[in-house]
PDB file of C-alpha atoms and ligand atoms in Angstrom:
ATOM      1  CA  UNK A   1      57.712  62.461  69.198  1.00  0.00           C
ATOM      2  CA  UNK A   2      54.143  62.480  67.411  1.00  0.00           C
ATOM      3  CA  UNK A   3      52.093  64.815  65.999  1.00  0.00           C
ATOM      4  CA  UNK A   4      48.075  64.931  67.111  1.00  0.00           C
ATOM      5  CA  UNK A   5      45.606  66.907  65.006  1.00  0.00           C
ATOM      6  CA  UNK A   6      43.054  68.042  67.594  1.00  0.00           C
ATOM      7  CA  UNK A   7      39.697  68.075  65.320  1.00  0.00           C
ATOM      8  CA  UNK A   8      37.439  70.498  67.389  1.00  0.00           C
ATOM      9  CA  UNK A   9      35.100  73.393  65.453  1.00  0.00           C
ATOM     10  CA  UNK A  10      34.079  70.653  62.483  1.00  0.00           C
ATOM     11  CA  UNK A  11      31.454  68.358  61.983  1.00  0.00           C
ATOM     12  CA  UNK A  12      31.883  64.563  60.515  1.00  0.00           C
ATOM     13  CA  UNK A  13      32.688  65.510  57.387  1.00  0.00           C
ATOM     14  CA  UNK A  14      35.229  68.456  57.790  1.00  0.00           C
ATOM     15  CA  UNK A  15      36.503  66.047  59.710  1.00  0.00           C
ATOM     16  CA  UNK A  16      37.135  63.747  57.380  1.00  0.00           C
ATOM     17  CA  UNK A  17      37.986  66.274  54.883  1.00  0.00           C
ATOM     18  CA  UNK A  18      40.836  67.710  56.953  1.00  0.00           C
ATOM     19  CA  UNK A  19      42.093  64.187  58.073  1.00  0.00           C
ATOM     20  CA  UNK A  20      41.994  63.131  54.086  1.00  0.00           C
ATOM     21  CA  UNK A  21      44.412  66.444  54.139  1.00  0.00           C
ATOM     22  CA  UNK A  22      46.658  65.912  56.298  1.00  0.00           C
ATOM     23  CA  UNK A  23      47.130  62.457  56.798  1.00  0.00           C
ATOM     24  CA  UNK A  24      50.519  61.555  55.478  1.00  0.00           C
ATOM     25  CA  UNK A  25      52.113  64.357  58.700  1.00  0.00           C
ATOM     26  CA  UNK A  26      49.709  63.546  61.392  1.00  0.00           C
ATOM     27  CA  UNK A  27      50.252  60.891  63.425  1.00  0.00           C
ATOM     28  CA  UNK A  28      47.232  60.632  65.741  1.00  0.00           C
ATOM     29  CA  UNK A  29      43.469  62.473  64.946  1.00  0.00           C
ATOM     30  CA  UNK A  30      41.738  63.568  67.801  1.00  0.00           C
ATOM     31  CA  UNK A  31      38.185  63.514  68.004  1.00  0.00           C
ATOM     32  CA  UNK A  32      37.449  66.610  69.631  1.00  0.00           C
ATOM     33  CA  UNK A  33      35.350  67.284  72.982  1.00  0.00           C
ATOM     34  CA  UNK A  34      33.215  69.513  71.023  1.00  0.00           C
ATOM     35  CA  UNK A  35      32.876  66.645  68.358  1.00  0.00           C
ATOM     36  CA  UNK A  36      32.448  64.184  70.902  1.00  0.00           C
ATOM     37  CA  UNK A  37      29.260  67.055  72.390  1.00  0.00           C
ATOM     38  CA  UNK A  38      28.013  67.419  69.057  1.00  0.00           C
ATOM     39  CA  UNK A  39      27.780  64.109  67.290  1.00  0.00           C
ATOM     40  CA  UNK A  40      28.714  61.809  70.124  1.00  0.00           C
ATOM     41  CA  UNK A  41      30.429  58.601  69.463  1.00  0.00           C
ATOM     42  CA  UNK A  42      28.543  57.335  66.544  1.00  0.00           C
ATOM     43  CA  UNK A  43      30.391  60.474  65.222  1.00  0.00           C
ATOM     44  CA  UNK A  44      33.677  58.966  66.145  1.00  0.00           C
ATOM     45  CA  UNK A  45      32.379  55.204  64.900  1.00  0.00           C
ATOM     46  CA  UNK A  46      32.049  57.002  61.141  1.00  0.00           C
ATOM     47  CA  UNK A  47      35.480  58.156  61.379  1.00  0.00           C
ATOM     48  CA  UNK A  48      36.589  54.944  62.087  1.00  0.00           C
ATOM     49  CA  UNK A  49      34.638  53.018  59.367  1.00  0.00           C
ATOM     50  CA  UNK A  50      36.094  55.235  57.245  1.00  0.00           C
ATOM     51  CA  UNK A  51      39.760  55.117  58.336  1.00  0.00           C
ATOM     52  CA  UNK A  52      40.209  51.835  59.543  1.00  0.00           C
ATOM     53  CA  UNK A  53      43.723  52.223  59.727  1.00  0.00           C
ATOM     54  CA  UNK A  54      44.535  55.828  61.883  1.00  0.00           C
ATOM     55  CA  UNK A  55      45.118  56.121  65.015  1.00  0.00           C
ATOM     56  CA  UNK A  56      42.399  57.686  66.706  1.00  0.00           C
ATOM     57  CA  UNK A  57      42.087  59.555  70.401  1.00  0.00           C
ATOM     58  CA  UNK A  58      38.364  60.220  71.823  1.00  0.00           C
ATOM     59  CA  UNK A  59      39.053  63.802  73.657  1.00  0.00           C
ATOM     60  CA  UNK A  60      35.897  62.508  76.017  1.00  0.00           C
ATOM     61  CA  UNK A  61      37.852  64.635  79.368  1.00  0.00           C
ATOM     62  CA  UNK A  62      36.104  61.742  81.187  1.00  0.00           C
ATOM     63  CA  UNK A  63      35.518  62.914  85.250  1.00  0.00           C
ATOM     64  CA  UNK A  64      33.468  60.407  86.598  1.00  0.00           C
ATOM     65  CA  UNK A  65      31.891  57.113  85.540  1.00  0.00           C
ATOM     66  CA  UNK A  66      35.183  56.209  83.692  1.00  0.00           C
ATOM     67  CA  UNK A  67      35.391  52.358  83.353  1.00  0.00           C
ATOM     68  CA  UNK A  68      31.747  52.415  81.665  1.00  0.00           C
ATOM     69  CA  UNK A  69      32.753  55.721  79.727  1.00  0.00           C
ATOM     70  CA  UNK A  70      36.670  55.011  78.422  1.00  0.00           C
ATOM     71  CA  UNK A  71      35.135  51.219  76.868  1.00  0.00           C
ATOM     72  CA  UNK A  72      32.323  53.171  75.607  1.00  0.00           C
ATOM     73  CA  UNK A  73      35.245  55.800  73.843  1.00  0.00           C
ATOM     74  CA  UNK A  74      36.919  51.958  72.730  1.00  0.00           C
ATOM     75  CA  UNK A  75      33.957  50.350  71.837  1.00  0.00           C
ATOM     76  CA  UNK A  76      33.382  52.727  69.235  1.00  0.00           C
ATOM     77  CA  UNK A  77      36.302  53.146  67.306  1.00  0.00           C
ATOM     78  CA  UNK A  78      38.506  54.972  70.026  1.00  0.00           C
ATOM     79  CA  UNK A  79      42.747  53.458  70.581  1.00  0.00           C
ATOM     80  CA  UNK A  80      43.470  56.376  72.843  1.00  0.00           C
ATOM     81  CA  UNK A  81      40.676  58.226  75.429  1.00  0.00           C
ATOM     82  CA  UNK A  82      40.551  60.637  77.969  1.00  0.00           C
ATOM     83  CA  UNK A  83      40.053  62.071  81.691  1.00  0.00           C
ATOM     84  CA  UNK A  84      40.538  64.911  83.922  1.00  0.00           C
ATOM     85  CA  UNK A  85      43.574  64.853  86.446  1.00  0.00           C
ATOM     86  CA  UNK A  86      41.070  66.724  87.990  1.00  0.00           C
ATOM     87  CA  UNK A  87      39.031  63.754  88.631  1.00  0.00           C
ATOM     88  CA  UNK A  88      39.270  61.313  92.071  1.00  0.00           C
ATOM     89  CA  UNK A  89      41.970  58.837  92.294  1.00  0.00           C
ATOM     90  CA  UNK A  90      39.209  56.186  92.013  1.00  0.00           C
ATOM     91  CA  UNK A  91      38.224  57.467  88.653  1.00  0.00           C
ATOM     92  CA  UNK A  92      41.497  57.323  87.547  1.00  0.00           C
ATOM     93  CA  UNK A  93      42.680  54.544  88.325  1.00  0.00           C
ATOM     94  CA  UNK A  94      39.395  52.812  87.201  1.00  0.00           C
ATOM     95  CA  UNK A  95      39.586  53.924  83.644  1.00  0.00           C
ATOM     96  CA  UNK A  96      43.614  52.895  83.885  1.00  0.00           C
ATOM     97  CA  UNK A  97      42.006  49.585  84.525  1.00  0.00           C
ATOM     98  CA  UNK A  98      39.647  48.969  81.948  1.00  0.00           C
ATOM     99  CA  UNK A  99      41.608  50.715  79.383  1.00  0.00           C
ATOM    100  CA  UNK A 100      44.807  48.404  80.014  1.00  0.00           C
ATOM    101  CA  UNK A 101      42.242  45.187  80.193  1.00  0.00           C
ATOM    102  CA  UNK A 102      41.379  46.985  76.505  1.00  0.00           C
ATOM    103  CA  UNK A 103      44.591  46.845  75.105  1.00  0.00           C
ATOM    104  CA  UNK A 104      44.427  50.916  74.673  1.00  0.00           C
ATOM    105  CA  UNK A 105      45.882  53.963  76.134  1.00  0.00           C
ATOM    106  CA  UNK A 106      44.807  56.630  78.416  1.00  0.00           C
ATOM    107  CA  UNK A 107      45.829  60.314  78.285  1.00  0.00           C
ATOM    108  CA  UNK A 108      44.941  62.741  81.720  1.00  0.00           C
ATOM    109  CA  UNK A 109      44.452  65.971  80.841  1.00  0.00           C
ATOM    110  CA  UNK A 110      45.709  68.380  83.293  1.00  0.00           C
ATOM    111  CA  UNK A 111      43.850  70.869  82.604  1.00  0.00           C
ATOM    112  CA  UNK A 112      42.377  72.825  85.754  1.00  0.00           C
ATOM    113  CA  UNK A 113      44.937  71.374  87.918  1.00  0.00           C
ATOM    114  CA  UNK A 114      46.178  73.822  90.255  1.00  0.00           C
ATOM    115  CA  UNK A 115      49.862  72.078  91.688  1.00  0.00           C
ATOM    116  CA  UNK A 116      50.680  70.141  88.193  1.00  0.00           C
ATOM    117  CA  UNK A 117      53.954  68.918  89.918  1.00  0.00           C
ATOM    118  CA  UNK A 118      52.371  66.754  92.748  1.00  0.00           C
ATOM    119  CA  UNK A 119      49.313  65.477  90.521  1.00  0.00           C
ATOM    120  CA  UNK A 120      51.961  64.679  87.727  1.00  0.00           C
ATOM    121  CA  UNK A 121      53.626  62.509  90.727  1.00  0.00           C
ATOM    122  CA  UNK A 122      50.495  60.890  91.634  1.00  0.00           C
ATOM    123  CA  UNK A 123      49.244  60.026  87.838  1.00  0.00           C
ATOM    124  CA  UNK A 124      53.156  58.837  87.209  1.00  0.00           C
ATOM    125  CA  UNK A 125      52.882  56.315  89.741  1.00  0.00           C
ATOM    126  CA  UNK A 126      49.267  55.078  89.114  1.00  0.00           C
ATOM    127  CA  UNK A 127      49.992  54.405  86.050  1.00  0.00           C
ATOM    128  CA  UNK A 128      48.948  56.715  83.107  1.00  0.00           C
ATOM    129  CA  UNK A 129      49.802  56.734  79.336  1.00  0.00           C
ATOM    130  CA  UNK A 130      50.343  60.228  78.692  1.00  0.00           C
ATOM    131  CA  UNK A 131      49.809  63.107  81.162  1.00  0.00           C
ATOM    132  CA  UNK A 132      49.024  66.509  79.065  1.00  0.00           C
ATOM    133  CA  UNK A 133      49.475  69.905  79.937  1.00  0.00           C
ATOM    134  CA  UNK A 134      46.739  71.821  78.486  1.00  0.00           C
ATOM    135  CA  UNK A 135      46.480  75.604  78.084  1.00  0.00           C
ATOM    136  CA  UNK A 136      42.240  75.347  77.113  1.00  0.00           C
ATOM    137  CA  UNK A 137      40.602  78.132  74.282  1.00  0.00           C
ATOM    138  CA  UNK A 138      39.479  79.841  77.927  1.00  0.00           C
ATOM    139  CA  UNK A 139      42.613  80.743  79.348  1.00  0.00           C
ATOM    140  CA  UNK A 140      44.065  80.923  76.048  1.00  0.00           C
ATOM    141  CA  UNK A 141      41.950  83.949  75.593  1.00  0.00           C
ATOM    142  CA  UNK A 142      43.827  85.579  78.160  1.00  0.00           C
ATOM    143  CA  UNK A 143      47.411  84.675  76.934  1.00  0.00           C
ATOM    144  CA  UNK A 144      48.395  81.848  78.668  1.00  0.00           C
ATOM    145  CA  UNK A 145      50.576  79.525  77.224  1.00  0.00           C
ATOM    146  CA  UNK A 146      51.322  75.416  78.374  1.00  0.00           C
ATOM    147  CA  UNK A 147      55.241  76.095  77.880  1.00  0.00           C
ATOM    148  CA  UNK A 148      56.181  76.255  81.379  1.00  0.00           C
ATOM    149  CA  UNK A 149      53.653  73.336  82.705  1.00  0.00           C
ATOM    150  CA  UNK A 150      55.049  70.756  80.617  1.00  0.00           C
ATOM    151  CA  UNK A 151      58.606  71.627  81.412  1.00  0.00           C
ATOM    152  CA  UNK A 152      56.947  71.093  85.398  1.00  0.00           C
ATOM    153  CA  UNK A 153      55.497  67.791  84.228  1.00  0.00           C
ATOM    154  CA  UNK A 154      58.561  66.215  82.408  1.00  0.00           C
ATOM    155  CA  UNK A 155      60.906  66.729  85.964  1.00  0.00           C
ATOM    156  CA  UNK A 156      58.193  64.995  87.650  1.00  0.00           C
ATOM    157  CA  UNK A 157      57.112  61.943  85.733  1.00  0.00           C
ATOM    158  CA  UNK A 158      59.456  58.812  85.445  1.00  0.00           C
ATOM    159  CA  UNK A 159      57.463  56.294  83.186  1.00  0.00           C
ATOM    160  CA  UNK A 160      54.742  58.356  81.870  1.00  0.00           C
ATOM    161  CA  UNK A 161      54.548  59.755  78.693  1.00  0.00           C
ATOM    162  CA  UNK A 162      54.029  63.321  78.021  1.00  0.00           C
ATOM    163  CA  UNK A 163      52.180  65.519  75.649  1.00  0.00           C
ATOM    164  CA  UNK A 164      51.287  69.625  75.405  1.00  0.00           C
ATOM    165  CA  UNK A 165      48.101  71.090  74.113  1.00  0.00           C
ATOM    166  CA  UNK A 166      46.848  74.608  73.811  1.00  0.00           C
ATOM    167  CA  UNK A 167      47.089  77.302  71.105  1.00  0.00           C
ATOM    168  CA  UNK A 168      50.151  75.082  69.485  1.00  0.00           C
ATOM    169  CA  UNK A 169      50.901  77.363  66.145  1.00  0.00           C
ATOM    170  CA  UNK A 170      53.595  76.890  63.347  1.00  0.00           C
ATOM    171  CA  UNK A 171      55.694  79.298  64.508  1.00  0.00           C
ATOM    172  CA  UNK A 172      55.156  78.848  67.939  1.00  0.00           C
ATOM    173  CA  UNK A 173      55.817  74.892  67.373  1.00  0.00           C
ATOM    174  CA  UNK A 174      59.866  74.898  67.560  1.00  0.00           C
ATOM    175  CA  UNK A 175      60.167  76.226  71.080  1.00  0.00           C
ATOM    176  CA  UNK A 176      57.766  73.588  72.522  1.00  0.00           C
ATOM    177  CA  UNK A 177      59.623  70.797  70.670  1.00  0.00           C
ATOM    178  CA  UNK A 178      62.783  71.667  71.729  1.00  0.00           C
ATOM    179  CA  UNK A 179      61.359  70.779  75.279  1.00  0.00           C
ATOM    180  CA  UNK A 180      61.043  67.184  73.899  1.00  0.00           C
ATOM    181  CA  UNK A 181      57.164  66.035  74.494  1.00  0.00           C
ATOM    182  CA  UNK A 182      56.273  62.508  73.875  1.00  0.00           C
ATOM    183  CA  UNK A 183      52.985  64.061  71.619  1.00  0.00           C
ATOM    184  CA  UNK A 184      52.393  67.578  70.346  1.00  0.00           C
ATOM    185  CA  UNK A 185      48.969  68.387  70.081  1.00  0.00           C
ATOM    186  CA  UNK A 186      47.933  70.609  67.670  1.00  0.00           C
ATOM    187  CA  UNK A 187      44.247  72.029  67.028  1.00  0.00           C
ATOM    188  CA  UNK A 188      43.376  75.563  65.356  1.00  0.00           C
ATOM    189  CA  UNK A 189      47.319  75.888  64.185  1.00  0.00           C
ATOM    190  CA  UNK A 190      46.382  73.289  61.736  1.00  0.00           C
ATOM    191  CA  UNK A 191      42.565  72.980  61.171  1.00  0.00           C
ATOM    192  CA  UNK A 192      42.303  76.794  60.554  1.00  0.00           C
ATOM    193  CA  UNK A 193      44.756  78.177  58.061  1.00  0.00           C
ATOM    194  CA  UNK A 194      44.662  78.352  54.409  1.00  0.00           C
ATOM    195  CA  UNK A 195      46.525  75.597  53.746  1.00  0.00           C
ATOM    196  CA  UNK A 196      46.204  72.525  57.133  1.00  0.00           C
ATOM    197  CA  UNK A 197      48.619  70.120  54.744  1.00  0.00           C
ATOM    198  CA  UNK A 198      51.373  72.461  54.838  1.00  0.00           C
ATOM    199  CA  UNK A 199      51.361  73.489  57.678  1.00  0.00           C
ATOM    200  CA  UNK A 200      50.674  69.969  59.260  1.00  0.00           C
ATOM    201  CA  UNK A 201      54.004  68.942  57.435  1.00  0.00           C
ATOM    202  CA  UNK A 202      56.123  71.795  58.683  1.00  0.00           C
ATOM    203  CA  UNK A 203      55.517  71.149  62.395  1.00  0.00           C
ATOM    204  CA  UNK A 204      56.353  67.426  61.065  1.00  0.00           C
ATOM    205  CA  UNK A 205      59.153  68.657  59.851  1.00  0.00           C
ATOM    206  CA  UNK A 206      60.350  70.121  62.714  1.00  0.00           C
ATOM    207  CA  UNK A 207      60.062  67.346  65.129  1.00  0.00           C
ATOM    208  CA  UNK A 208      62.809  65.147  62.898  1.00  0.00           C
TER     209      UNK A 208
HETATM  210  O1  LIG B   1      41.223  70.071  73.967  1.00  0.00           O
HETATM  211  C1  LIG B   1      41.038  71.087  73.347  1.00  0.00           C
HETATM  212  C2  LIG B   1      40.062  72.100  73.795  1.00  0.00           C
HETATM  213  O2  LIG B   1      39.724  71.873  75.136  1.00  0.00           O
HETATM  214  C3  LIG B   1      38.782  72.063  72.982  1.00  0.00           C
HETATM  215  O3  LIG B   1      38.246  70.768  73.011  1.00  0.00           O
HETATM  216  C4  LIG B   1      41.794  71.331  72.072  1.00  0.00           C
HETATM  217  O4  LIG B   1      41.690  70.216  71.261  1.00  0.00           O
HETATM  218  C5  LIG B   1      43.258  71.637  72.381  1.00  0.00           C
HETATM  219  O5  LIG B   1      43.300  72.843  73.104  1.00  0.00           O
HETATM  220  C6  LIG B   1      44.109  71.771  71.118  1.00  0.00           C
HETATM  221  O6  LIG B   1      43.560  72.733  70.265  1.00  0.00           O
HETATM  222  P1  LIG B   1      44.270  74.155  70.002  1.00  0.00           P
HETATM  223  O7  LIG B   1      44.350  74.858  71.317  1.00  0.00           O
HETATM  224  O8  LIG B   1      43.374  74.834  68.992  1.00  0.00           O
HETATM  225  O9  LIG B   1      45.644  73.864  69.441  1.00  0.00           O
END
């Protein structure tokens, strides 16, 4: 199992500051959508100067256009992108294309999807890299939780990988590991308490 640092309410060099932080617990840094809306992907292309050596994913939620858009995410630094479940088949399966032709990985983000179990089929056999439940900050507002969607989406994937994002706190972390996700993806849980190292390392902790 890895850990993900979702890097959303920064700019380039909080960013850097909290990856500089937490680095030696975090196993992949995600360049936020809000990021990606704010400083685009020459954002994400000083990141990467910078660390040439993490593994970064592009949170572009890609929903149409997706060969041009997931190189675009690569071309600038990106290993991991990605799009909608949301999106049409063709979409889909296009930016599975171009990002296996890449070398890199794509993640669908289920957020929005209304029967998770047959779209978790469908993505499974297409041939995804991850498929992510995702409780957003929207719904999150309400108190919804992804616990019970990624239990849904691990009974109905066979090859795909899966990961869980949405509201993802230290002492929330425990119950969602024990459900055994591929990638736990963790934003304000980390980025927004007192101290992100320690609190990075105890969710680390947890998953061994
Ligand atoms: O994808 C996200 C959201 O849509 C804003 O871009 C977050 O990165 C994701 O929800 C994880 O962040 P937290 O919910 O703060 O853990």
């Amino acid at each position: 199992m890895k850990l993900q640092l979702a890097i959303d309410l920064e700019d380039i060099d909080g960013a850097m500051n909290l990856i500089e932080k937490t680095k030696d617990s975090v196993d992949v840094f995600e360049y936020g959508t809000p990021l990606v809306i704010n400083f685009g992907l020459e954002g994400l292309k000083k990141i990467r100067d910078r660390f040439p050596d993490i593994t970064l994913l592009a949170d572009a939620k890609i929903m149409d256009v997706a060969s041009y858009e997931v190189g675009q995410a690569f071309k600038y630094g990106a290993d991991i992108t990605t799009i909608l479940g949301v999106a049409e088949d063709q979409s889909i399966k296009d930016a599975i294309k171009t990002t296996h032709e890449m070398g890199k990985e794509l993640l669908v983000d289920m957020i929005g999807v209304q029967d998770i179990a047959k779209r978790a089929q469908e993505l499974d056999k297409m041939g995804a890299d991850y498929i992510s439940t995702h409780t957003g900050y929207d719904l999150q507002a309400l108190g919804k939780t992804p616990f019970e969607d990624l239990h849904t989406i691990k009974e109905n994937v066979k090859d795909t990988k899966t990961a869980v994002a949405g509201g993802i706190k230290v002492d929330t972390a425990e119950k969602i590991i024990n459900e055994q996700p591929d990638l736990l993806i963790v934003g304000g849980g980390i980025s927004t308490v007192d101290d992100p190292a320690k609190a990075a390392k105890e969710i680390k902790a947890m998953m061994k």
